Amino acid sequence: MWSNPSAHRRGGHLTLSIALALLALGAFLAVIDAPSTALAETTRRPERAVPETSTTIPPLPQVITTVQLRPGIGLAPQSVGVDPVRGYVYVANNSDASVTVVSGTRALATLDVGTQPVDVGVDPVTGYAYVVNSGSNNVTVLSGTQVITTLPAGAFPIAVGVNPSTGYAYVANHDSGDVTVLAGPQVITTLAVEGGPGAVGINPATGYVYVTNFFSGSVSIIAGTGFITNVAVNGDPETVRVNPTTGYVYVPDSANDRVVILSDTQIVTSAPTGGYPLAVAVNESSGYVYVANNYDNNVTVLSGTDVITTMPAGPLPTALGLDPVTGYVYVVNRFDDEVTLLLDTQAITTLTVGRTPYAVGVNPTTGYAYVANSVSNDVTVLSGPAIVAQIGASSYPIAAGANPVTGYTYVASQGSNNLTVLSGTHVVTDVPLGDSPNAVGVNPASGYVYVSTGDYLGSVSVLTGTEILTRVAVGVNPLPGCVNSTTAYCFLSHNRR
């Protein structure tokens, strides 16, 4: 190959020139850098030891448990039975074949029974609770939170009464026209009565059992396990209650707007009432008798056989509960979701409960009255003029706050309008609040807990521990933002949309 030798010579001279230039530059930089390097050697700080990096990963948070905030009652609670000795309250849930067992203000368990439970009778001596199941024609026997057995009854049983003196329970079978007699977990006998037995009243002093027969317009009288007689009342006997002190038996007659009064096996007299008398309650101490009149929305008060007065109630007064210790009478008004509170012959106040209250039971030991609300599926607990608690399933828990000093955790449930107080994994209590609680703020220094309600009234409930101290009106839709534990200020924001 031909090449240009002059080009090689020029290329070689260029390469040598670049190499010499680089050597000269390196020597220059070495001279320039020499003093700095020497200074750095004399002034260099000792190197800091670098700690070894730990390879141990701290444990990740773990789920310890799941706490059920508040167990529910059941569907369509329609009857309440009370054991005043052991404190158990039995709520019959008509639509889901169950009974919820309550103690104090908390549901303990829900037990499966027969279909369409309609009534509960309790023997305070033995502790047996008899649940009448009208859909399955049987009776479930409970003891505390345990199902003991299920016993056969007649056709469409709808009521039960218990004589604590003998231990006998009497079940009125509406469609078969007879009464099943039980003793604990055993069927003793079945007694024929007249048409459409619907209610049972007991006089533990005499042992007489009074069964109202709606279709035949009569009252059948039983003693122990034997049938005694039928007494014609010539009307529509609805329910029956007995005053064992006086021996009077009170039978509301809805066809003639009166109450028929018996003694032993004889009719003594009758007294006028309001329109369609349905429920009756007896105060053995004072002798007052209260008759709820469905159509006139009032209550007739008798003393012995005489009418004393008539007091107003709410729309459709359906059930009555009486506390023999305090004398309070709880009138369940089905149409306006309220309970009218009476004392002797005075109306005390009106209390708002759940939707469509249907029945009430009173524990004279604790003073609590339990109102079964058949549409909202909960139970309102009253104590005289005070609403103590609302027992029902907590729904839509939306906010929580913790107090590291007391160990309490507060959970606001917007759907059920309550605040659940926890200690560790244990539910301490439930506190009823206003409409739609939506935020919780806690001051651990003072112990105050601030819970806002998201309604258009605008209020904040202030608690300490498990007690509500006050409610403060603050404006529309308050939302506690934060709490300054040093100044004790609680800062609120407002959603005005």
Tab-separated table of C-alpha atoms in Angstrom, residues 158-351:
chain	number	residue	atom	x	y	z
A	158	ILE	CA	-98.910	-16.431	72.702
A	159	ALA	CA	-98.533	-15.811	76.454
A	160	VAL	CA	-97.000	-17.240	79.622
A	161	GLY	CA	-97.334	-16.606	83.338
A	162	VAL	CA	-95.171	-18.025	86.134
A	163	ASN	CA	-96.136	-18.747	89.736
A	164	PRO	CA	-92.934	-18.386	91.780
A	165	SER	CA	-94.578	-20.066	94.754
A	166	THR	CA	-95.192	-23.373	92.951
A	167	GLY	CA	-92.689	-23.139	90.083
A	168	TYR	CA	-95.426	-23.785	87.527
A	169	ALA	CA	-95.436	-21.914	84.208
A	170	TYR	CA	-98.722	-21.581	82.319
A	171	VAL	CA	-98.675	-21.187	78.515
A	172	ALA	CA	-101.811	-19.929	76.772
A	173	ASN	CA	-102.302	-21.671	73.416
A	174	HIS	CA	-104.516	-19.346	71.402
A	175	ASP	CA	-105.616	-21.580	68.526
A	176	SER	CA	-106.012	-24.878	70.384
A	177	GLY	CA	-107.950	-23.365	73.296
A	178	ASP	CA	-105.858	-24.862	76.071
A	179	VAL	CA	-103.080	-24.142	78.556
A	180	THR	CA	-99.804	-26.080	78.790
A	181	VAL	CA	-98.485	-26.378	82.345
A	182	LEU	CA	-94.685	-26.592	82.720
A	183	ALA	CA	-92.351	-27.047	85.654
A	184	GLY	CA	-88.750	-26.249	84.766
A	185	PRO	CA	-87.714	-28.365	81.780
A	186	GLN	CA	-90.795	-30.626	81.921
A	187	VAL	CA	-94.345	-30.584	80.605
A	188	ILE	CA	-96.730	-31.436	83.456
A	189	THR	CA	-100.136	-31.364	81.798
A	190	THR	CA	-102.427	-29.596	79.341
A	191	LEU	CA	-105.724	-28.086	80.489
A	192	ALA	CA	-108.660	-27.211	78.210
A	193	VAL	CA	-110.061	-23.693	78.581
A	194	GLU	CA	-112.355	-21.703	76.285
A	195	GLY	CA	-111.814	-20.029	72.904
A	196	GLY	CA	-108.796	-17.888	72.159
A	197	PRO	CA	-106.763	-17.805	75.395
A	198	GLY	CA	-104.439	-14.806	75.142
A	199	ALA	CA	-103.144	-13.661	78.531
A	200	VAL	CA	-102.203	-15.148	81.915
A	201	GLY	CA	-102.324	-13.564	85.368
A	202	ILE	CA	-101.109	-15.184	88.604
A	203	ASN	CA	-102.073	-14.677	92.229
A	204	PRO	CA	-99.154	-16.288	94.116
A	205	ALA	CA	-100.996	-15.791	97.417
A	206	THR	CA	-104.008	-17.937	96.507
A	207	GLY	CA	-102.440	-19.985	93.721
A	208	TYR	CA	-105.207	-18.989	91.305
A	209	VAL	CA	-104.285	-18.579	87.639
A	210	TYR	CA	-106.469	-16.363	85.443
A	211	VAL	CA	-106.528	-16.920	81.650
A	212	THR	CA	-108.413	-14.503	79.400
A	213	ASN	CA	-110.318	-16.082	76.494
A	214	PHE	CA	-110.842	-13.446	73.793
A	215	PHE	CA	-113.134	-15.395	71.469
A	216	SER	CA	-115.481	-16.686	74.167
A	217	GLY	CA	-115.450	-13.495	76.273
A	218	SER	CA	-114.512	-15.270	79.466
A	219	VAL	CA	-111.806	-15.846	82.058
A	220	SER	CA	-110.726	-19.392	82.923
A	221	ILE	CA	-109.490	-20.025	86.463
A	222	ILE	CA	-106.875	-22.686	87.229
A	223	ALA	CA	-105.334	-23.784	90.521
A	224	GLY	CA	-102.059	-25.709	90.361
A	225	THR	CA	-102.586	-28.316	87.659
A	226	GLY	CA	-106.394	-28.407	87.883
A	227	PHE	CA	-109.110	-26.482	86.067
A	228	ILE	CA	-111.554	-24.635	88.374
A	229	THR	CA	-114.127	-22.708	86.358
A	230	ASN	CA	-114.911	-20.250	83.564
A	231	VAL	CA	-116.243	-16.778	84.380
A	232	ALA	CA	-118.132	-14.895	81.641
A	233	VAL	CA	-117.180	-11.223	81.294
A	234	ASN	CA	-119.435	-10.618	78.259
A	235	GLY	CA	-116.913	-8.661	76.231
A	236	ASP	CA	-113.429	-8.860	74.761
A	237	PRO	CA	-111.014	-9.592	77.595
A	238	GLU	CA	-107.546	-8.466	76.500
A	239	THR	CA	-105.036	-8.822	79.318
A	240	VAL	CA	-105.086	-9.528	83.045
A	241	ARG	CA	-103.192	-8.389	86.144
A	242	VAL	CA	-103.590	-9.371	89.796
A	243	ASN	CA	-103.049	-7.458	93.022
A	244	PRO	CA	-102.154	-10.259	95.470
A	245	THR	CA	-102.487	-7.875	98.412
A	246	THR	CA	-106.164	-7.083	97.817
A	247	GLY	CA	-106.964	-10.175	95.749
A	248	TYR	CA	-108.496	-8.049	92.992
A	249	VAL	CA	-108.066	-9.230	89.396
A	250	TYR	CA	-108.239	-6.563	86.659
A	251	VAL	CA	-109.354	-7.546	83.135
A	252	PRO	CA	-109.574	-4.788	80.468
A	253	ASP	CA	-112.600	-5.281	78.198
A	254	SER	CA	-111.854	-3.533	74.886
A	255	ALA	CA	-115.350	-4.115	73.478
A	256	ASN	CA	-117.090	-2.142	76.230
A	257	ASP	CA	-114.360	0.344	77.284
A	258	ARG	CA	-114.216	-0.873	80.856
A	259	VAL	CA	-112.151	-2.963	83.236
A	260	VAL	CA	-113.823	-5.974	84.818
A	261	ILE	CA	-112.748	-6.635	88.419
A	262	LEU	CA	-112.800	-10.129	89.939
A	263	SER	CA	-111.962	-11.534	93.348
A	264	ASP	CA	-111.148	-15.228	93.626
A	265	THR	CA	-113.710	-16.805	91.252
A	266	GLN	CA	-116.361	-14.071	91.227
A	267	ILE	CA	-116.888	-10.782	89.372
A	268	VAL	CA	-117.009	-7.926	91.878
A	269	THR	CA	-117.734	-4.965	89.598
A	270	SER	CA	-116.542	-3.107	86.535
A	271	ALA	CA	-115.181	0.423	86.088
A	272	PRO	CA	-115.266	2.700	83.021
A	273	THR	CA	-112.069	3.435	81.103
A	274	GLY	CA	-111.128	5.243	77.906
A	275	GLY	CA	-111.441	3.867	74.393
A	276	TYR	CA	-110.079	0.367	73.755
A	277	PRO	CA	-108.330	-0.443	77.056
A	278	LEU	CA	-105.492	-2.838	76.390
A	279	ALA	CA	-102.704	-2.908	78.987
A	280	VAL	CA	-102.913	-2.846	82.776
A	281	ALA	CA	-100.364	-2.483	85.594
A	282	VAL	CA	-100.848	-2.840	89.343
A	283	ASN	CA	-98.957	-1.156	92.194
A	284	GLU	CA	-99.375	-3.507	95.139
A	285	SER	CA	-98.076	-0.958	97.663
A	286	SER	CA	-100.285	2.011	96.796
A	287	GLY	CA	-103.167	0.017	95.366
A	288	TYR	CA	-103.182	2.138	92.221
A	289	VAL	CA	-104.137	0.392	88.987
A	290	TYR	CA	-103.209	1.868	85.592
A	291	VAL	CA	-105.139	1.035	82.400
A	292	ALA	CA	-103.766	2.192	79.035
A	293	ASN	CA	-106.507	3.248	76.599
A	294	ASN	CA	-105.350	2.787	72.987
A	295	TYR	CA	-107.954	4.902	71.199
A	296	ASP	CA	-108.081	7.857	73.602
A	297	ASN	CA	-104.315	8.106	74.187
A	298	ASN	CA	-104.647	8.265	77.960
A	299	VAL	CA	-104.384	6.206	81.133
A	300	THR	CA	-107.203	5.525	83.588
A	301	VAL	CA	-106.082	5.326	87.237
A	302	LEU	CA	-108.067	3.269	89.748
A	303	SER	CA	-107.710	2.678	93.445
A	304	GLY	CA	-109.259	-0.646	94.339
A	305	THR	CA	-112.520	-0.564	92.403
A	306	ASP	CA	-112.849	3.219	92.001
A	307	VAL	CA	-111.657	5.452	89.163
A	308	ILE	CA	-109.444	8.230	90.564
A	309	THR	CA	-108.347	10.155	87.492
A	310	THR	CA	-107.372	9.978	83.838
A	311	MET	CA	-103.938	11.123	82.681
A	312	PRO	CA	-102.817	11.956	79.140
A	313	ALA	CA	-100.355	9.722	77.298
A	314	GLY	CA	-98.917	9.634	73.786
A	315	PRO	CA	-100.453	8.141	70.635
A	316	LEU	CA	-101.423	4.497	70.948
A	317	PRO	CA	-100.323	3.605	74.497
A	318	THR	CA	-99.668	-0.106	74.126
A	319	ALA	CA	-97.742	-1.419	77.125
A	320	LEU	CA	-97.181	-0.539	80.769
A	321	GLY	CA	-94.272	-1.226	83.097
A	322	LEU	CA	-94.319	-0.476	86.819
A	323	ASP	CA	-91.457	-0.209	89.297
A	324	PRO	CA	-92.860	-1.365	92.668
A	325	VAL	CA	-89.989	0.293	94.551
A	326	THR	CA	-90.130	3.811	93.093
A	327	GLY	CA	-93.741	3.757	91.916
A	328	TYR	CA	-92.757	4.931	88.438
A	329	VAL	CA	-95.077	3.823	85.638
A	330	TYR	CA	-93.681	3.628	82.108
A	331	VAL	CA	-96.333	4.066	79.383
A	332	VAL	CA	-95.132	2.881	75.978
A	333	ASN	CA	-96.563	5.046	73.183
A	334	ARG	CA	-96.108	3.062	69.992
A	335	PHE	CA	-96.880	5.761	67.409
A	336	ASP	CA	-94.610	8.591	68.547
A	337	ASP	CA	-91.529	6.665	69.737
A	338	GLU	CA	-91.916	7.940	73.284
A	339	VAL	CA	-92.526	6.765	76.833
A	340	THR	CA	-94.721	8.749	79.203
A	341	LEU	CA	-93.494	8.594	82.813
A	342	LEU	CA	-96.131	8.638	85.562
A	343	LEU	CA	-95.844	8.651	89.350
A	344	ASP	CA	-98.945	7.957	91.421
A	345	THR	CA	-101.474	10.282	89.772
A	346	GLN	CA	-99.004	12.728	88.215
A	347	ALA	CA	-97.454	12.852	84.741
A	348	ILE	CA	-93.710	13.455	85.228
A	349	THR	CA	-92.180	13.697	81.755
A	350	THR	CA	-92.005	12.216	78.276
A	351	LEU	CA	-88.877	10.408	77.071
